[in-house]
PDB file of C-alpha atoms in Angstrom:
ATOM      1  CA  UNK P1391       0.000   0.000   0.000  1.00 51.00           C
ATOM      2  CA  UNK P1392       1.458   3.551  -1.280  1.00 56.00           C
ATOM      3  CA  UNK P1393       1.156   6.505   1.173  1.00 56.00           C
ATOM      4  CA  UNK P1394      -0.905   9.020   0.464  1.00 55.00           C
ATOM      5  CA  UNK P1395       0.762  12.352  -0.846  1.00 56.00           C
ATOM      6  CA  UNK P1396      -0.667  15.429  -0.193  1.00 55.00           C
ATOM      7  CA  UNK P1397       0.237  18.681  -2.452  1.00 55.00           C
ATOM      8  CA  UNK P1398       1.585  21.669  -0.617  1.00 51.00           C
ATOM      9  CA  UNK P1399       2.426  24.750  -2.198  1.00 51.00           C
ATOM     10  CA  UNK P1400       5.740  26.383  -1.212  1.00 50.00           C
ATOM     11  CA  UNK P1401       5.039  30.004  -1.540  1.00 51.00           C
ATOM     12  CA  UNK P1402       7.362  33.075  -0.484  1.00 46.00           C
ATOM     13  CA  UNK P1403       6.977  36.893   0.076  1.00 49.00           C
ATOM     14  CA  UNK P1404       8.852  37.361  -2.436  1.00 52.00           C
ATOM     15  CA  UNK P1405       7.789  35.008  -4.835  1.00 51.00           C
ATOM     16  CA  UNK P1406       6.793  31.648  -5.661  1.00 54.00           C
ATOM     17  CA  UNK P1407       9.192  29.157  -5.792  1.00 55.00           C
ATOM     18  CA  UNK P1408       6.780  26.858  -8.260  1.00 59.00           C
ATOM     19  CA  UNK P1409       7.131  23.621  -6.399  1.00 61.00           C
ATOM     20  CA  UNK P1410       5.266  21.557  -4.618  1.00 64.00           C
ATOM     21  CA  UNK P1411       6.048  19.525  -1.912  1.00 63.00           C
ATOM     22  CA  UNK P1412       5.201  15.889  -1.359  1.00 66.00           C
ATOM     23  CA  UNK P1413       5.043  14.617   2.163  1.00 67.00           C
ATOM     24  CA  UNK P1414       4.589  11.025   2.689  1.00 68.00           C
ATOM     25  CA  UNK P1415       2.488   9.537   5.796  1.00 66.00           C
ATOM     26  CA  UNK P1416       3.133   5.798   6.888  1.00 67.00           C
ATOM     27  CA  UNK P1417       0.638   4.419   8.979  1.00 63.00           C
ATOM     28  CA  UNK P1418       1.934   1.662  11.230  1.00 64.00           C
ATOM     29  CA  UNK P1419       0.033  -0.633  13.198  1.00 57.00           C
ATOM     30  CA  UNK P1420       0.752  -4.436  14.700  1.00 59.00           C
ATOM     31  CA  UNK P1421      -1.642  -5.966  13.259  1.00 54.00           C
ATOM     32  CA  UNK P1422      -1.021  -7.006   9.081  1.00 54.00           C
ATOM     33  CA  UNK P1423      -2.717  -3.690   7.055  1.00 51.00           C
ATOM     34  CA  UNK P1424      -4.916  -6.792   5.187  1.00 55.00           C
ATOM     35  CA  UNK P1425      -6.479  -7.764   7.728  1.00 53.00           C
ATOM     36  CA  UNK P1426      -7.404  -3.703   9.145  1.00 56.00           C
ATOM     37  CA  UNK P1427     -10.501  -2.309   7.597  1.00 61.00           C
ATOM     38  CA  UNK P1428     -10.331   1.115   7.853  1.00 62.00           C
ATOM     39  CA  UNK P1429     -14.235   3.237   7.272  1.00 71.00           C
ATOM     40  CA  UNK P1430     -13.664   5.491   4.147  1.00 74.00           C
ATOM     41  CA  UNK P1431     -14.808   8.086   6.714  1.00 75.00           C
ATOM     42  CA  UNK P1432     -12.117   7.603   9.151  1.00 76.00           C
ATOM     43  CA  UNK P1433      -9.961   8.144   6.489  1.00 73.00           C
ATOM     44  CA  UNK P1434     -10.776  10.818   4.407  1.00 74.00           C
ATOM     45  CA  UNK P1435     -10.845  12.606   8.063  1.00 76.00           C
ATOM     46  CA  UNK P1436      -7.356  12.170   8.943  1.00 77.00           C
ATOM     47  CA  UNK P1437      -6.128  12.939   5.579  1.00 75.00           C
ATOM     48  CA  UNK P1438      -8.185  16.030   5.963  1.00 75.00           C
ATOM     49  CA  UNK P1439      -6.823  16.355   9.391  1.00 76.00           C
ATOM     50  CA  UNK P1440      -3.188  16.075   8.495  1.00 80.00           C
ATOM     51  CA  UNK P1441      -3.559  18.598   5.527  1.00 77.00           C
ATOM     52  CA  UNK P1442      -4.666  21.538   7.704  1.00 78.00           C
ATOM     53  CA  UNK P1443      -1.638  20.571  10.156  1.00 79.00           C
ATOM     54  CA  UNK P1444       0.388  21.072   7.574  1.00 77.00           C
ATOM     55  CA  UNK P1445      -1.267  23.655   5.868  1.00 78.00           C
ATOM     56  CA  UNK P1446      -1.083  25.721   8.900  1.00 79.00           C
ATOM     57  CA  UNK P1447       2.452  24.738   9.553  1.00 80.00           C
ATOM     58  CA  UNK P1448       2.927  26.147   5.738  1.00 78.00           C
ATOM     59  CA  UNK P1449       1.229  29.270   6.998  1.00 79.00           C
ATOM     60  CA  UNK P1450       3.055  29.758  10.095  1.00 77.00           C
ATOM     61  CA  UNK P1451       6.204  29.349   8.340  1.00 76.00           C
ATOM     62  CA  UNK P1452       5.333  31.554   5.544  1.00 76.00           C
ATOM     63  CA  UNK P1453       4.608  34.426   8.137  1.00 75.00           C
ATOM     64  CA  UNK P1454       7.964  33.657   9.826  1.00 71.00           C
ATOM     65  CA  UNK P1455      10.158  36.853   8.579  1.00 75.00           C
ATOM     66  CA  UNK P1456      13.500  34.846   7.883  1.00 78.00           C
ATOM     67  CA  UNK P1457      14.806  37.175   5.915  1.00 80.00           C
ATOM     68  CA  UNK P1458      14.132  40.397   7.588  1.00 82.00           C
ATOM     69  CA  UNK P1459      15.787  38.197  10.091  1.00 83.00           C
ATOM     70  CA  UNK P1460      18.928  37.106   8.163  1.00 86.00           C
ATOM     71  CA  UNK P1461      19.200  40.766   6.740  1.00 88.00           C
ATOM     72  CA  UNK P1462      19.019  42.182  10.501  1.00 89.00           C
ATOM     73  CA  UNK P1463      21.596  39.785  11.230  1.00 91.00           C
ATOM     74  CA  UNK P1464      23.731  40.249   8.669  1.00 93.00           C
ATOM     75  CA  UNK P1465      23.545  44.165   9.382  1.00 94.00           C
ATOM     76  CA  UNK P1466      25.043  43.238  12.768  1.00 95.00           C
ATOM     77  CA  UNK P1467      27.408  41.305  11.449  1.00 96.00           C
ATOM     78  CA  UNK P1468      28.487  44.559   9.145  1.00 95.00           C
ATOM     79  CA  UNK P1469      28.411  46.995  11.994  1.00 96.00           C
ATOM     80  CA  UNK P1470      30.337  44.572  14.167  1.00 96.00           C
ATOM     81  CA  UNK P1471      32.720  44.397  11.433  1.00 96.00           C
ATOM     82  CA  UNK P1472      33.144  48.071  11.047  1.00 96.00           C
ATOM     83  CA  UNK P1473      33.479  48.331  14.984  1.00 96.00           C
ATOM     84  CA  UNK P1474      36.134  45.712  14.791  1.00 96.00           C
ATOM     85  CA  UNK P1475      38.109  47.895  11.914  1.00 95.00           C
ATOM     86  CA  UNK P1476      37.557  51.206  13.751  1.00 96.00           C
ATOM     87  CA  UNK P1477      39.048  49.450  16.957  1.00 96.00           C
ATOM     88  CA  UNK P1478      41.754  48.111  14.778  1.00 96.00           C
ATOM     89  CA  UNK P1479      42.581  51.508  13.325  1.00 96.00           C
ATOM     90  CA  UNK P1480      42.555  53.194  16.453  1.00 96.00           C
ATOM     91  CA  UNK P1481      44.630  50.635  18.149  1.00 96.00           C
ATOM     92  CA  UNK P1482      47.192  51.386  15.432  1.00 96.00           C
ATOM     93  CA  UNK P1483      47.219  55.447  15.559  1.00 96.00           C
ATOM     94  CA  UNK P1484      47.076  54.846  19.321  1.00 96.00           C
ATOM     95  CA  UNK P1485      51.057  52.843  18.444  1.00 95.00           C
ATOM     96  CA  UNK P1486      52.062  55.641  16.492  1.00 95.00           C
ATOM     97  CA  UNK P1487      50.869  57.761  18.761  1.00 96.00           C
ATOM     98  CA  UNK P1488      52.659  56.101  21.802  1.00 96.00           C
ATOM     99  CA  UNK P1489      56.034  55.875  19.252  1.00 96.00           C
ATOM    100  CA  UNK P1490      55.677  59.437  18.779  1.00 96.00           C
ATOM    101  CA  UNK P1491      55.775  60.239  22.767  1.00 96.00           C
ATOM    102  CA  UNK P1492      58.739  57.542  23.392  1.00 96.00           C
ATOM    103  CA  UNK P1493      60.602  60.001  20.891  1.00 96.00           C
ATOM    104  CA  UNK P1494      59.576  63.250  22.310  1.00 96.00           C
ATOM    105  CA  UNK P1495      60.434  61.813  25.797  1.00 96.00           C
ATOM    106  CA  UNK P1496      63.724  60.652  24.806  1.00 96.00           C
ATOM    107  CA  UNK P1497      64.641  63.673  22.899  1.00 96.00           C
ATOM    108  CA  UNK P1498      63.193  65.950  25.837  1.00 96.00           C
ATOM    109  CA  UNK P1499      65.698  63.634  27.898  1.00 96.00           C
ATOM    110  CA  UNK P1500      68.558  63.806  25.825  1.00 96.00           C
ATOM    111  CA  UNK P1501      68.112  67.906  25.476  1.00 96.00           C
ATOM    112  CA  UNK P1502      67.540  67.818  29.335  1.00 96.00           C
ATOM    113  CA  UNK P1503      71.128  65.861  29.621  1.00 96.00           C
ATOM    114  CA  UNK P1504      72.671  68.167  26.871  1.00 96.00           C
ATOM    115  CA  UNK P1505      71.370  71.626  28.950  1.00 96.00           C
ATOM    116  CA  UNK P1506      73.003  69.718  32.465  1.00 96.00           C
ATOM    117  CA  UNK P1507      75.729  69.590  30.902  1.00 95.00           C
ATOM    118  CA  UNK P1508      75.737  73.265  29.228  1.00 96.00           C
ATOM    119  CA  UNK P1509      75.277  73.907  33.056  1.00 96.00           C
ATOM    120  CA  UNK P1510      77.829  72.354  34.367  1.00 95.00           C
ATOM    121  CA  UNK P1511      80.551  74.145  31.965  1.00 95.00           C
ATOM    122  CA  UNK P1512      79.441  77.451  32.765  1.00 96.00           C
ATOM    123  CA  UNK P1513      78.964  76.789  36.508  1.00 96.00           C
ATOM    124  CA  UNK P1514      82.476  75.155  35.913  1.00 95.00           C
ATOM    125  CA  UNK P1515      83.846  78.551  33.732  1.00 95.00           C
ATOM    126  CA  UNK P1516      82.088  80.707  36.912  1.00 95.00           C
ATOM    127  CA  UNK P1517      84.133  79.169  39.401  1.00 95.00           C
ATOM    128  CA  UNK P1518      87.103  79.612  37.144  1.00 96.00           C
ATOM    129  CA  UNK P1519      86.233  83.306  36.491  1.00 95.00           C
ATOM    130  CA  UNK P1520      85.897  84.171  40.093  1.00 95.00           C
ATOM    131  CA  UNK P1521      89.136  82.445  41.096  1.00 95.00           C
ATOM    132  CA  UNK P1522      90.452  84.190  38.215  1.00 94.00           C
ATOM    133  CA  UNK P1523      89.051  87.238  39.963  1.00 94.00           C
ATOM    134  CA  UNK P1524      90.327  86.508  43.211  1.00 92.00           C
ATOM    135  CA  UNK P1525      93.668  86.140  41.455  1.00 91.00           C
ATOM    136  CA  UNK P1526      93.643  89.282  39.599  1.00 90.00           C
ATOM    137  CA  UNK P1527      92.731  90.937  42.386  1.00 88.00           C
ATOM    138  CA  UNK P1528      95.227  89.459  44.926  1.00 88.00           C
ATOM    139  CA  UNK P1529      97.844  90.434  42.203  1.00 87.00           C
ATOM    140  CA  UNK P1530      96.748  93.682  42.092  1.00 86.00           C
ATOM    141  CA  UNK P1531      96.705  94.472  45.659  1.00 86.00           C
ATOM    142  CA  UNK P1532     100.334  92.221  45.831  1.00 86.00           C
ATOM    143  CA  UNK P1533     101.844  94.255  42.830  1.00 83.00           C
ATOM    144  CA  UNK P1534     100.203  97.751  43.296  1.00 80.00           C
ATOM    145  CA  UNK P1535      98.882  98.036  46.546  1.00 71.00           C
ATOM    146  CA  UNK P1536      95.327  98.371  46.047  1.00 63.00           C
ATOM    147  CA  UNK P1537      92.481  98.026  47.791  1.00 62.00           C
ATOM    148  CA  UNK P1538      88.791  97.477  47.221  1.00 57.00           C
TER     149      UNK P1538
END
């Protein structure tokens, strides 16, 4: 015995896709299907029974917005992805950035070390000019007699 095959149509929102779809129903029972008599009645109600099941699992499905849903989705997925570049890009300037301030530090440094230094000779050719001074004018007084 053949199942019965009932005819659904497989229509879209967007269009039809022009197919049907065949769904097969086995019946199973213990006892040998020759020797079950099934009323006509009993029948033709469950076949009627099973189509609006499935016709109203068609409908259901139909109204299901998959691809509003796959297009919201694949907006997030977009907008993630431009989040993820953005953070990327920032992430980079924010290198360059911090390679820029390394060199500003260590040139601020090194100018810092080079000014010390410019210090230290003058401090060094102050001392020298005051004991020159101090010289001159011990000479002075030593030599000539005079005083301050």
């Amino acid at each position: 015995m053949d199942a019965p095959t009932i005819p659904v149509s497989a229509d879209s929102f967007e269009g039809s896709f022009g197919d049907t779809i065949d769904i097969g129903v086995d019946v199973i029972h213990p006892v040998p299907v020759s020797s079950v008599v099934f009323p006509a009645a009993t029948v033709v109600m469950t076949l009627a029974q099973y189509g609006d099941a499935i016709q109203g699992i068609q409908e259901h499905l139909l109204e299901v917005p998959i691809q509003e849903e796959l297009r919201a989705l694949r907006d997030r997925v977009d907008i993630v992805k431009a989040k993820r570049a953005s953070l990327h890009a920032t992430i980079r300037m924010m290198g360059a950035v911090e390679t820029v301030l390394r060199n500003c530090i260590r040139d601020e440094r090194l100018t810092r070390i080079e000014i010390e230094c410019q210090l230290d000779l003058v401090q060094e050719s102050h001392r020298q000019d005051q004991e020159d001074f101090k010289n001159l004018k011990e000479f002075m007084t030593s030599q000539f007699g005079y005083r301050s």
